[in-house]
Tab-separated table of C-alpha atoms in Angstrom:
chain	number	residue	atom	x	y	z
A	1	MET	CA	-1.285	8.882	47.100
A	2	LEU	CA	-1.719	9.108	51.274
A	3	VAL	CA	-3.661	6.935	52.437
A	4	TYR	CA	-5.448	6.766	56.321
A	5	ILE	CA	-6.310	3.209	57.796
A	6	ARG	CA	-7.926	2.796	61.169
A	7	GLU	CA	-6.097	0.995	63.428
A	8	SER	CA	-8.504	-1.523	64.151
A	9	ASP	CA	-8.921	-2.459	60.542
A	10	LYS	CA	-5.028	-2.503	59.730
A	11	ASP	CA	-5.050	-6.498	59.981
A	12	LYS	CA	-7.770	-6.672	57.379
A	13	ILE	CA	-6.269	-4.370	55.136
A	14	ILE	CA	-2.686	-4.628	55.459
A	15	CYS	CA	-2.491	-8.339	54.412
A	16	ASN	CA	-1.415	-10.653	52.082
A	17	VAL	CA	-3.630	-11.306	49.056
A	18	ASP	CA	-4.257	-15.067	47.899
A	19	GLU	CA	-5.169	-15.259	43.975
A	20	LYS	CA	-8.734	-16.173	45.232
A	21	ASP	CA	-8.948	-12.909	46.849
A	22	ILE	CA	-9.401	-11.298	43.088
A	23	ALA	CA	-12.124	-10.510	41.188
A	24	GLU	CA	-11.972	-13.752	38.146
A	25	HIS	CA	-12.361	-10.768	34.938
A	26	LEU	CA	-9.454	-9.110	37.110
A	27	ARG	CA	-7.136	-12.408	37.236
A	28	GLU	CA	-8.355	-12.900	33.385
A	29	ARG	CA	-7.063	-9.744	32.763
A	30	LEU	CA	-3.535	-9.676	34.440
A	31	LYS	CA	-2.852	-12.980	32.871
A	32	LYS	CA	-3.621	-11.970	29.670
A	33	GLU	CA	-1.481	-8.590	29.897
A	34	GLN	CA	1.281	-10.650	31.160
A	35	GLU	CA	1.373	-13.151	28.468
A	36	GLU	CA	1.167	-10.219	25.777
A	37	LYS	CA	4.127	-9.200	27.810
A	38	GLU	CA	5.890	-12.037	27.837
A	39	HIS	CA	5.158	-12.665	23.714
A	40	LYS	CA	6.504	-8.981	23.020
A	41	LYS	CA	9.732	-9.614	24.709
A	42	LYS	CA	10.134	-13.256	23.223
A	43	GLU	CA	9.874	-11.384	19.808
A	44	LYS	CA	12.064	-8.691	20.746
A	45	ALA	CA	14.483	-11.424	21.743
A	46	GLU	CA	14.197	-13.034	18.334
A	47	ALA	CA	13.583	-10.243	16.062
A	48	HIS	CA	16.851	-11.023	14.375
A	49	LEU	CA	16.081	-14.638	13.525
A	50	TYR	CA	12.981	-13.393	11.556
A	51	THR	CA	11.991	-11.228	8.356
A	52	ILE	CA	9.035	-9.075	8.049
A	53	ILE	CA	7.295	-9.151	4.884
A	54	LYS	CA	4.595	-7.149	3.616
A	55	VAL	CA	2.324	-7.959	0.796
A	56	ALA	CA	0.545	-5.393	-0.985
A	57	ARG	CA	-2.237	-6.630	-3.710
A	58	ASP	CA	-4.796	-5.467	-6.210
A	59	ASP	CA	-7.415	-5.651	-3.497
A	60	ASP	CA	-5.246	-3.455	-1.148
A	61	LEU	CA	-4.659	-0.761	-4.071
A	62	ALA	CA	-8.530	-0.650	-4.714
A	63	GLY	CA	-9.359	-0.476	-0.691
A	64	GLN	CA	-7.103	2.677	-0.032
A	65	ILE	CA	-6.843	4.730	-2.460
A	66	GLY	CA	-9.303	7.561	-2.799
A	67	LYS	CA	-10.080	6.802	0.892
A	68	ASP	CA	-7.018	6.085	3.157
A	69	ILE	CA	-4.602	7.408	0.391
A	70	TYR	CA	-4.519	9.562	-2.963
A	71	PHE	CA	-0.870	9.784	-3.719
A	72	ASP	CA	1.120	6.995	-4.646
A	73	LEU	CA	-0.031	3.560	-4.710
A	74	VAL	CA	-0.579	1.778	-1.179
A	75	ASP	CA	-0.177	2.565	2.724
A	76	HIS	CA	2.161	-0.396	3.533
A	77	ASP	CA	1.375	-0.678	7.348
A	78	LYS	CA	-2.263	-1.453	5.941
A	79	VAL	CA	-1.265	-4.429	4.122
A	80	ARG	CA	-0.807	-8.192	5.072
A	81	SER	CA	2.379	-8.807	6.948
A	82	PHE	CA	4.113	-12.131	7.667
A	83	ARG	CA	6.886	-13.086	10.173
A	84	ILE	CA	9.230	-15.375	8.543
A	85	GLN	CA	12.280	-16.992	9.481
A	86	LYS	CA	15.051	-15.255	7.917
A	87	GLN	CA	16.709	-18.645	6.468
A	88	ILE	CA	13.524	-19.745	4.849
A	89	THR	CA	13.779	-19.869	1.063
A	90	PHE	CA	11.563	-17.135	-0.821
A	91	ASN	CA	9.687	-20.324	-2.779
A	92	VAL	CA	8.733	-21.558	0.380
A	93	PHE	CA	7.231	-18.550	1.589
A	94	LYS	CA	5.116	-18.565	-1.825
A	95	GLU	CA	3.627	-21.788	-0.196
A	96	GLU	CA	2.259	-19.851	2.625
A	97	ILE	CA	0.824	-17.118	0.288
A	98	ALA	CA	-0.840	-19.893	-1.801
A	99	LYS	CA	-2.521	-21.027	1.690
A	100	GLU	CA	-3.643	-17.593	3.165
A	101	PHE	CA	-4.902	-15.909	-0.577
A	102	GLY	CA	-5.635	-19.166	-2.361
A	103	ILE	CA	-3.235	-18.532	-5.171
A	104	PRO	CA	-1.638	-21.137	-6.478
A	105	VAL	CA	2.153	-21.078	-6.524
A	106	GLN	CA	2.689	-21.153	-10.264
A	107	PHE	CA	0.610	-18.171	-10.529
A	108	GLN	CA	2.324	-15.433	-8.358
A	109	ARG	CA	4.807	-12.966	-9.543
A	110	PHE	CA	6.122	-10.789	-7.088
A	111	TRP	CA	8.024	-7.266	-7.808
A	112	LEU	CA	10.194	-5.726	-5.444
A	113	TRP	CA	9.026	-1.854	-4.610
A	114	ALA	CA	11.970	0.897	-4.609
A	115	LYS	CA	12.139	4.503	-3.333
A	116	ARG	CA	12.861	6.926	-6.102
A	117	GLN	CA	14.896	9.900	-5.944
A	118	ASN	CA	11.466	12.304	-6.064
A	119	HIS	CA	10.526	9.916	-2.897
A	120	THR	CA	7.673	7.883	-4.440
A	121	TYR	CA	7.472	4.392	-3.664
A	122	ARG	CA	6.715	2.599	-6.657
A	123	PRO	CA	6.921	-1.479	-8.101
A	124	ASN	CA	10.223	-1.555	-9.635
A	125	ARG	CA	10.835	-5.231	-11.149
A	126	PRO	CA	9.666	-8.764	-10.507
A	127	LEU	CA	11.741	-11.095	-8.510
A	128	THR	CA	14.115	-13.149	-10.755
A	129	PRO	CA	13.295	-17.082	-10.621
A	130	LEU	CA	17.157	-17.016	-8.877
A	131	GLU	CA	16.209	-14.785	-6.039
A	132	GLU	CA	13.340	-16.988	-5.463
A	133	THR	CA	15.484	-19.605	-4.461
A	134	GLN	CA	17.318	-17.285	-2.178
A	135	SER	CA	16.283	-17.024	1.723
A	136	VAL	CA	14.112	-14.314	2.700
A	137	GLY	CA	16.625	-12.671	4.844
A	138	THR	CA	18.898	-12.312	1.922
A	139	LEU	CA	16.171	-10.809	-0.312
A	140	ARG	CA	15.468	-8.454	2.265
A	141	GLU	CA	18.974	-7.108	2.806
A	142	VAL	CA	19.112	-6.496	-1.075
A	143	SER	CA	15.720	-5.287	-2.130
A	144	ASN	CA	15.918	-1.442	-0.251
A	145	LYS	CA	18.585	-0.193	2.271
A	146	VAL	CA	15.812	2.149	2.720
A	147	HIS	CA	13.311	-0.239	4.678
A	148	ASN	CA	15.838	-2.419	5.640
A	149	ALA	CA	13.749	-3.893	8.475
A	150	GLU	CA	11.309	-5.351	6.197
A	151	LEU	CA	10.792	-7.073	2.504
A	152	ARG	CA	8.182	-4.957	0.806
A	153	LEU	CA	6.316	-6.690	-2.193
A	154	PHE	CA	3.646	-6.277	-5.075
A	155	LEU	CA	1.902	-9.969	-5.607
A	156	GLU	CA	0.624	-9.944	-9.330
A	157	VAL	CA	-2.244	-11.986	-10.056
A	158	GLU	CA	-3.449	-12.054	-13.471
A	159	LEU	CA	-7.006	-13.552	-14.199
A	160	GLY	CA	-8.622	-15.424	-16.956
A	161	LEU	CA	-12.206	-14.880	-18.517
A	162	ASP	CA	-13.538	-17.070	-15.533
A	163	LEU	CA	-11.575	-14.767	-13.165
A	164	ARG	CA	-9.750	-17.664	-12.086
A	165	PRO	CA	-5.872	-17.296	-11.560
A	166	ILE	CA	-4.022	-17.609	-14.571
A	167	ALA	CA	-0.084	-17.538	-15.210
A	168	PRO	CA	1.457	-14.325	-15.522
A	169	PRO	CA	2.542	-13.224	-18.848
A	170	ASP	CA	6.133	-13.291	-19.997
A	171	LYS	CA	8.033	-9.843	-19.382
A	172	THR	CA	10.619	-8.627	-22.111
A	173	LYS	CA	12.373	-5.124	-21.270
A	174	GLU	CA	9.754	-3.775	-24.011
A	175	ASP	CA	6.855	-4.339	-21.469
A	176	ILE	CA	5.503	-1.661	-19.129
A	177	LEU	CA	3.566	-2.234	-15.960
A	178	LEU	CA	1.348	0.610	-15.717
A	179	PHE	CA	-1.370	1.281	-12.692
A	180	PHE	CA	-4.335	3.569	-13.484
A	181	LYS	CA	-6.516	5.853	-11.449
A	182	HIS	CA	-9.615	7.119	-12.627
A	183	TYR	CA	-10.868	10.753	-11.477
A	184	ASN	CA	-14.675	11.754	-11.691
A	185	PRO	CA	-14.949	15.737	-11.290
A	186	GLU	CA	-18.705	15.452	-10.780
A	187	LYS	CA	-18.114	13.345	-7.518
A	188	GLU	CA	-14.832	14.712	-6.694
A	189	GLU	CA	-13.590	11.040	-6.775
A	190	LEU	CA	-10.593	9.568	-7.466
A	191	ARG	CA	-10.240	5.816	-7.324
A	192	PHE	CA	-7.944	2.806	-8.741
A	193	VAL	CA	-9.077	1.040	-11.382
A	194	GLY	CA	-6.712	-1.561	-12.719
A	195	ARG	CA	-3.159	-1.925	-14.629
A	196	LEU	CA	-1.635	-3.069	-17.936
A	197	PHE	CA	1.234	-4.174	-19.561
A	198	VAL	CA	2.007	-1.805	-22.384
A	199	LYS	CA	4.850	-1.933	-24.969
A	200	SER	CA	7.444	0.926	-24.601
A	201	THR	CA	6.847	1.461	-28.646
A	202	GLY	CA	3.458	1.395	-27.988
A	203	LYS	CA	1.184	4.553	-27.574
A	204	PRO	CA	-1.620	5.376	-25.456
A	205	ILE	CA	-4.135	5.951	-28.260
A	206	GLU	CA	-4.202	1.911	-28.580
A	207	ILE	CA	-5.579	1.244	-25.061
A	208	LEU	CA	-8.037	4.184	-24.739
A	209	SER	CA	-10.908	1.287	-25.371
A	210	LYS	CA	-9.032	-0.650	-22.094
A	211	LEU	CA	-9.339	2.029	-20.150
A	212	ASN	CA	-12.868	2.981	-21.089
A	213	LYS	CA	-13.528	-0.358	-19.857
A	214	MET	CA	-11.958	0.026	-16.800
A	215	ALA	CA	-14.163	3.627	-15.871
A	216	GLY	CA	-17.406	2.126	-17.624
A	217	TYR	CA	-17.012	4.435	-20.038
A	218	ALA	CA	-18.198	3.876	-23.710
A	219	PRO	CA	-15.215	2.313	-25.957
A	220	ASP	CA	-14.980	5.277	-27.979
A	221	GLU	CA	-15.679	8.087	-25.161
A	222	GLU	CA	-12.697	10.619	-25.146
A	223	ILE	CA	-10.598	11.277	-21.956
A	224	ASN	CA	-7.352	12.567	-20.945
A	225	LEU	CA	-4.657	11.055	-19.658
A	226	TYR	CA	-1.908	12.209	-16.762
A	227	GLU	CA	1.072	11.205	-15.104
A	228	GLU	CA	1.467	11.284	-11.369
A	229	ILE	CA	4.625	12.225	-11.091
A	230	LYS	CA	5.466	13.350	-7.142
A	231	PHE	CA	3.530	15.091	-4.642
A	232	GLU	CA	6.044	16.204	-2.243
A	233	PRO	CA	7.022	18.887	-1.460
A	234	SER	CA	4.785	19.737	-4.143
A	235	VAL	CA	2.216	18.232	-6.250
A	236	MET	CA	3.281	17.217	-10.114
A	237	CYS	CA	1.055	15.991	-12.707
A	238	GLU	CA	1.576	16.207	-16.059
A	239	PRO	CA	-0.987	15.694	-19.304
A	240	ILE	CA	0.282	12.537	-21.092
A	241	ASP	CA	0.460	13.104	-25.347
A	242	LYS	CA	-1.585	10.076	-26.535
A	243	LYS	CA	-0.297	10.177	-29.917
A	244	ILE	CA	3.773	9.667	-28.751
A	245	THR	CA	4.833	6.193	-27.201
A	246	PHE	CA	5.360	5.394	-23.881
A	247	ARG	CA	9.103	5.295	-23.800
A	248	ALA	CA	8.977	8.847	-25.432
A	249	SER	CA	6.640	10.310	-22.447
A	250	GLN	CA	9.311	8.511	-20.292
A	251	LEU	CA	7.048	6.298	-18.640
A	252	GLU	CA	8.635	3.087	-16.869
A	253	ASP	CA	7.272	0.246	-14.434
A	254	GLY	CA	5.371	1.332	-11.971
A	255	ASP	CA	4.266	4.585	-13.054
A	256	ILE	CA	0.741	5.816	-12.646
A	257	VAL	CA	-1.491	7.307	-15.052
A	258	CYS	CA	-4.670	9.101	-13.881
A	259	PHE	CA	-7.386	9.575	-16.509
A	260	GLN	CA	-10.631	11.348	-16.920
A	261	LYS	CA	-13.354	12.281	-19.083
A	262	SER	CA	-12.540	15.079	-21.645
A	263	LEU	CA	-14.713	17.929	-20.656
A	264	PRO	CA	-15.988	20.794	-22.902
A	265	VAL	CA	-13.885	24.110	-22.013
A	266	GLU	CA	-17.458	25.549	-21.153
A	267	SER	CA	-18.576	23.138	-18.281
A	268	THR	CA	-15.252	22.954	-16.793
A	269	GLU	CA	-16.526	25.911	-14.488
A	270	GLN	CA	-19.334	23.722	-13.112
A	271	PHE	CA	-16.759	21.639	-11.156
A	272	ARG	CA	-14.626	22.662	-8.211
A	273	TYR	CA	-11.642	20.712	-9.461
A	274	PRO	CA	-11.977	19.951	-13.024
A	275	ASP	CA	-8.945	18.146	-13.905
A	276	VAL	CA	-6.901	15.496	-12.407
A	277	PRO	CA	-4.140	18.121	-11.779
A	278	ALA	CA	-6.589	20.013	-9.737
A	279	PHE	CA	-8.001	17.914	-7.745
A	280	LEU	CA	-4.137	16.584	-6.523
A	281	GLU	CA	-3.298	20.041	-5.908
A	282	TYR	CA	-6.549	20.768	-3.526
A	283	VAL	CA	-6.030	17.202	-1.571
A	284	HIS	CA	-2.111	18.032	-1.182
A	285	ASN	CA	-3.080	21.429	0.449
A	286	ARG	CA	-5.645	20.074	2.678
A	287	GLN	CA	-3.140	17.364	4.059
A	288	VAL	CA	-0.486	20.188	4.602
A	289	HIS	CA	-3.141	22.343	6.070
A	290	SER	CA	-4.403	18.956	8.472
A	291	VAL	CA	-0.410	18.615	9.402
A	292	LEU	CA	0.007	22.698	10.299
A	293	ASN	CA	-3.441	22.902	12.366
A	294	LYS	CA	-1.851	19.549	14.467
A	295	LEU	CA	1.250	21.069	15.129
A	296	PHE	CA	-0.231	24.461	15.952
A	297	CYS	CA	-2.725	22.520	18.321
A	298	PHE	CA	0.459	20.872	19.790
A	299	ILE	CA	2.303	23.971	20.121
A	300	ARG	CA	-0.794	25.749	21.929
């Protein structure tokens, strides 16, 4: 910028500026910006001393599915994040969780997330008591090589009849943790409704009344079940046979089951997307078109 100054005014303009010459609101703003800059500089310099732990809970799943996301379970960038010194043991970290969420340590159970071969990301297994005695830095290194910079966890909290936290149930190799989404074709709405432990030798038909309760249906409502398998590069969502075992359907910890009311064949034409696969295909195509439009605008 080229600026012309009248010679007679140069002593007034080209002069030293004291702090008192700067407006108070500008001084405050500059001070705040400098403090933030120093804070970020310090965080960067000390980053190797800390582990970022991201904790997803049922509330996050319920708050995001059907709004921010439709596939998988959670956007980890939108869950509570903790910056913890690497040498702190995980059991000490659990005490911080107790203060933050009001969940006593003895009622907390944490699950590691794992990226699968089909590029989905699901809770994989609970931390063992031995692992909880280790430092958070050690856990981060062994948890997931793909997301090595942070430790991602799912906090399982079970509630009693009075809706107060209770101790999590013992988990054996026969127990499978499944997550459930409910689809309403009339509203074109998909939402997270809960999770259940099932026996691998059990059958979906044995839990239908529980699913109906989750959705607010009558206990004997006829419903169809689908497994959400993957969504990249294309959607794979397949019907689940309610009369064969979960093991036979190859369901495992962290899998997602979507369900909806069974529709008479003649009524399916009333809805744009009458079933879960059709709706997920629509959502996927909408997301792809949105990305392509943004790319086209960028190129232009």
